[in-house]
């Protein structure tokens, strides 16, 4: 499933203003749409940075996904912030905290992918619609990857001891009783 996320890098080469595929390079046809896209992508980068700051051990898995959002932001005409320096968390997070953080990222990616569907319908030009569709597909793939990572990061359930079987006392037989 991680291979699905590698396709995201293709969206970095597209240009929202038609300059990517022989367009005229004119001004952005949908400045409001692009501003919203830049805002969402910057927000996703911030969320990744927050999770990476708390769980630096996830850097190998999350850095490529975060980098994709930097590419999305650049394709939308924004500037991606530099990756946050790796931090060492001071308290030890509780068991399952990383799974919760990953599930939160998965939800944010899912919401962003769903928003791209509406954005595609509102785009005035085909180049921008293709860019939005590509970014939305990437976000959907990220959501799937993060959901799987969250599932595997869940702590193993603690085994509950099986209830002890107790024997019911057998009533004593009284002499002369009829059964």
Coordinates of C-alpha atoms in Angstrom, one line a residue:
X1 CA 0.0 0.0 0.0
X2 CA 3.0 2.3 0.5
X3 CA 3.7 2.2 -3.2
X4 CA 0.4 4.0 -3.8
X5 CA 1.8 7.1 -2.1
X6 CA 4.8 7.2 -4.5
X7 CA 2.5 8.2 -7.4
X8 CA 1.9 11.5 -5.6
X9 CA 5.1 13.0 -6.8
X10 CA 3.6 13.3 -10.3
X11 CA 1.3 16.1 -9.2
X12 CA 4.3 18.3 -8.4
X13 CA 5.1 18.8 -12.0
X14 CA 1.7 20.1 -13.0
X15 CA 1.0 23.8 -13.2
X16 CA -2.4 25.2 -12.1
X17 CA -2.2 28.1 -14.5
X18 CA -1.8 26.1 -17.7
X19 CA 1.9 26.4 -17.9
X20 CA 2.5 22.7 -17.3
X21 CA 1.2 21.3 -20.6
X22 CA 1.6 23.8 -23.3
X23 CA -0.7 26.4 -21.7
X24 CA -0.3 30.1 -22.1
X25 CA 1.0 30.8 -18.6
X26 CA -1.7 33.4 -17.9
X27 CA -2.7 34.4 -14.4
X28 CA -4.4 31.8 -12.2
X29 CA -8.0 31.4 -13.5
X30 CA -9.2 30.4 -10.0
X31 CA -7.3 32.5 -7.4
X32 CA -9.8 31.7 -4.6
X33 CA -9.7 28.0 -5.3
X34 CA -5.9 28.0 -5.3
X35 CA -5.8 30.1 -2.1
X36 CA -8.0 27.5 -0.4
X37 CA -5.8 24.6 -1.7
X38 CA -2.7 26.4 -0.5
X39 CA -4.3 26.8 2.9
X40 CA -5.3 23.2 3.2
X41 CA -1.9 21.9 2.1
X42 CA -0.1 24.2 4.5
X43 CA -2.4 23.0 7.3
X44 CA -1.6 19.4 6.5
X45 CA 2.1 20.1 6.6
X46 CA 1.6 21.7 10.0
X47 CA -0.2 18.6 11.2
X48 CA 2.5 16.3 9.9
X49 CA 5.1 18.5 11.7
X50 CA 3.2 18.3 15.0
X51 CA 3.0 14.5 14.8
X52 CA 6.7 14.2 13.8
X53 CA 7.7 16.4 16.7
X54 CA 5.8 14.2 19.1
X55 CA 6.8 10.9 17.5
X56 CA 10.2 11.3 15.7
X57 CA 10.3 7.5 15.3
X58 CA 7.7 7.9 12.6
X59 CA 9.9 10.1 10.4
X60 CA 10.9 7.4 8.0
X61 CA 7.2 6.7 7.2
X62 CA 5.8 10.2 7.4
X63 CA 8.5 12.3 5.8
X64 CA 7.6 11.2 2.2
X65 CA 4.0 12.0 2.8
X66 CA 4.8 15.4 4.2
X67 CA 7.1 16.0 1.2
X68 CA 4.2 15.3 -1.1
X69 CA 2.2 18.1 0.5
X70 CA 5.2 20.4 0.0
X71 CA 5.0 19.5 -3.7
X72 CA 1.2 20.1 -3.8
X73 CA 1.7 23.5 -2.2
X74 CA 4.4 24.4 -4.7
X75 CA 2.2 23.2 -7.6
X76 CA -0.6 25.5 -6.3
X77 CA 1.8 28.5 -6.3
X78 CA 2.8 28.4 -2.6
X79 CA 6.1 27.9 -0.8
X80 CA 6.4 24.8 1.3
X81 CA 8.0 25.4 4.7
X82 CA 11.3 23.6 5.4
X83 CA 10.9 20.3 7.2
X84 CA 10.8 20.7 10.9
X85 CA 13.9 19.6 12.7
X86 CA 13.5 16.2 14.4
X87 CA 12.7 16.6 18.1
X88 CA 12.9 14.2 20.9
X89 CA 9.7 14.0 22.9
X90 CA 10.2 14.7 26.6
X91 CA 7.5 12.5 28.1
X92 CA 7.0 9.0 26.9
X93 CA 3.7 9.0 25.0
X94 CA 1.1 6.5 26.2
X95 CA 0.6 3.3 24.4
X96 CA -1.6 3.9 21.4
X97 CA -0.8 7.6 21.3
X98 CA 1.0 7.3 18.0
X99 CA -1.9 5.3 16.6
X100 CA -4.3 8.1 17.6
X101 CA -2.0 10.7 16.0
X102 CA -1.8 8.6 12.8
X103 CA -5.6 8.1 12.7
X104 CA -6.0 11.9 13.0
X105 CA -3.7 12.5 10.1
X106 CA -5.6 9.8 8.1
X107 CA -8.9 11.7 8.8
X108 CA -7.3 15.0 7.7
X109 CA -6.1 13.4 4.5
X110 CA -9.6 11.9 3.9
X111 CA -11.2 15.3 4.4
X112 CA -8.7 17.0 2.1
X113 CA -9.3 14.3 -0.6
X114 CA -13.1 14.8 -0.4
X115 CA -12.6 18.6 -0.7
X116 CA -10.6 18.1 -3.9
X117 CA -13.6 16.4 -5.4
X118 CA -15.7 19.5 -5.0
X119 CA -12.8 21.7 -6.1
X120 CA -12.5 19.7 -9.4
X121 CA -16.1 20.5 -10.2
X122 CA -15.5 24.2 -9.4
X123 CA -12.3 24.6 -11.5
X124 CA -12.6 26.8 -14.6
X125 CA -9.8 25.2 -16.5
X126 CA -8.9 21.6 -17.4
X127 CA -5.3 22.0 -16.2
X128 CA -6.4 23.0 -12.7
X129 CA -9.0 20.3 -12.6
X130 CA -6.3 17.7 -13.4
X131 CA -4.0 19.1 -10.8
X132 CA -6.8 19.0 -8.2
X133 CA -7.7 15.5 -9.2
X134 CA -4.1 14.4 -8.9
X135 CA -3.7 16.0 -5.5
X136 CA -7.0 14.5 -4.3
X137 CA -5.9 11.0 -5.4
X138 CA -2.7 11.5 -3.6
X139 CA -4.5 12.5 -0.4
X140 CA -6.8 9.5 -0.7
X141 CA -3.7 7.2 -1.0
X142 CA -2.2 8.9 2.0
X143 CA -5.3 8.3 4.0
X144 CA -5.2 4.6 3.2
X145 CA -1.6 4.4 4.1
X146 CA -2.0 6.3 7.4
X147 CA -5.1 4.2 8.3
X148 CA -3.0 1.0 7.9
X149 CA -0.1 2.5 9.9
X150 CA -2.6 3.5 12.7
X151 CA -4.0 0.0 12.7
X152 CA -0.6 -1.6 13.1
X153 CA 0.5 0.9 15.7
X154 CA -2.4 0.0 18.0
X155 CA -1.0 -1.7 21.2
X156 CA -1.8 -5.4 21.4
X157 CA -4.9 -6.0 23.5
X158 CA -4.1 -7.2 26.9
X159 CA -5.3 -10.8 27.4
X160 CA -7.9 -11.1 30.0
X161 CA -7.6 -14.2 32.1
X162 CA -10.3 -16.7 31.4
X163 CA -12.9 -17.0 34.1
X164 CA -12.2 -19.8 36.4
X165 CA -14.7 -22.6 36.2
X166 CA -16.0 -23.4 39.6
X167 CA -17.7 -26.6 40.3
X168 CA -21.1 -26.4 41.7
X169 CA -21.4 -28.3 44.9
X170 CA -23.3 -31.5 44.6
X171 CA -25.9 -31.8 47.2
X172 CA -25.3 -34.5 49.7
X173 CA -27.5 -37.5 49.4
X174 CA -29.6 -38.2 52.4
X175 CA -30.2 -41.7 53.3
X176 CA -33.6 -42.9 52.2
X177 CA -34.1 -40.1 49.7
X178 CA -35.8 -41.0 46.5
X179 CA -34.3 -39.7 43.3

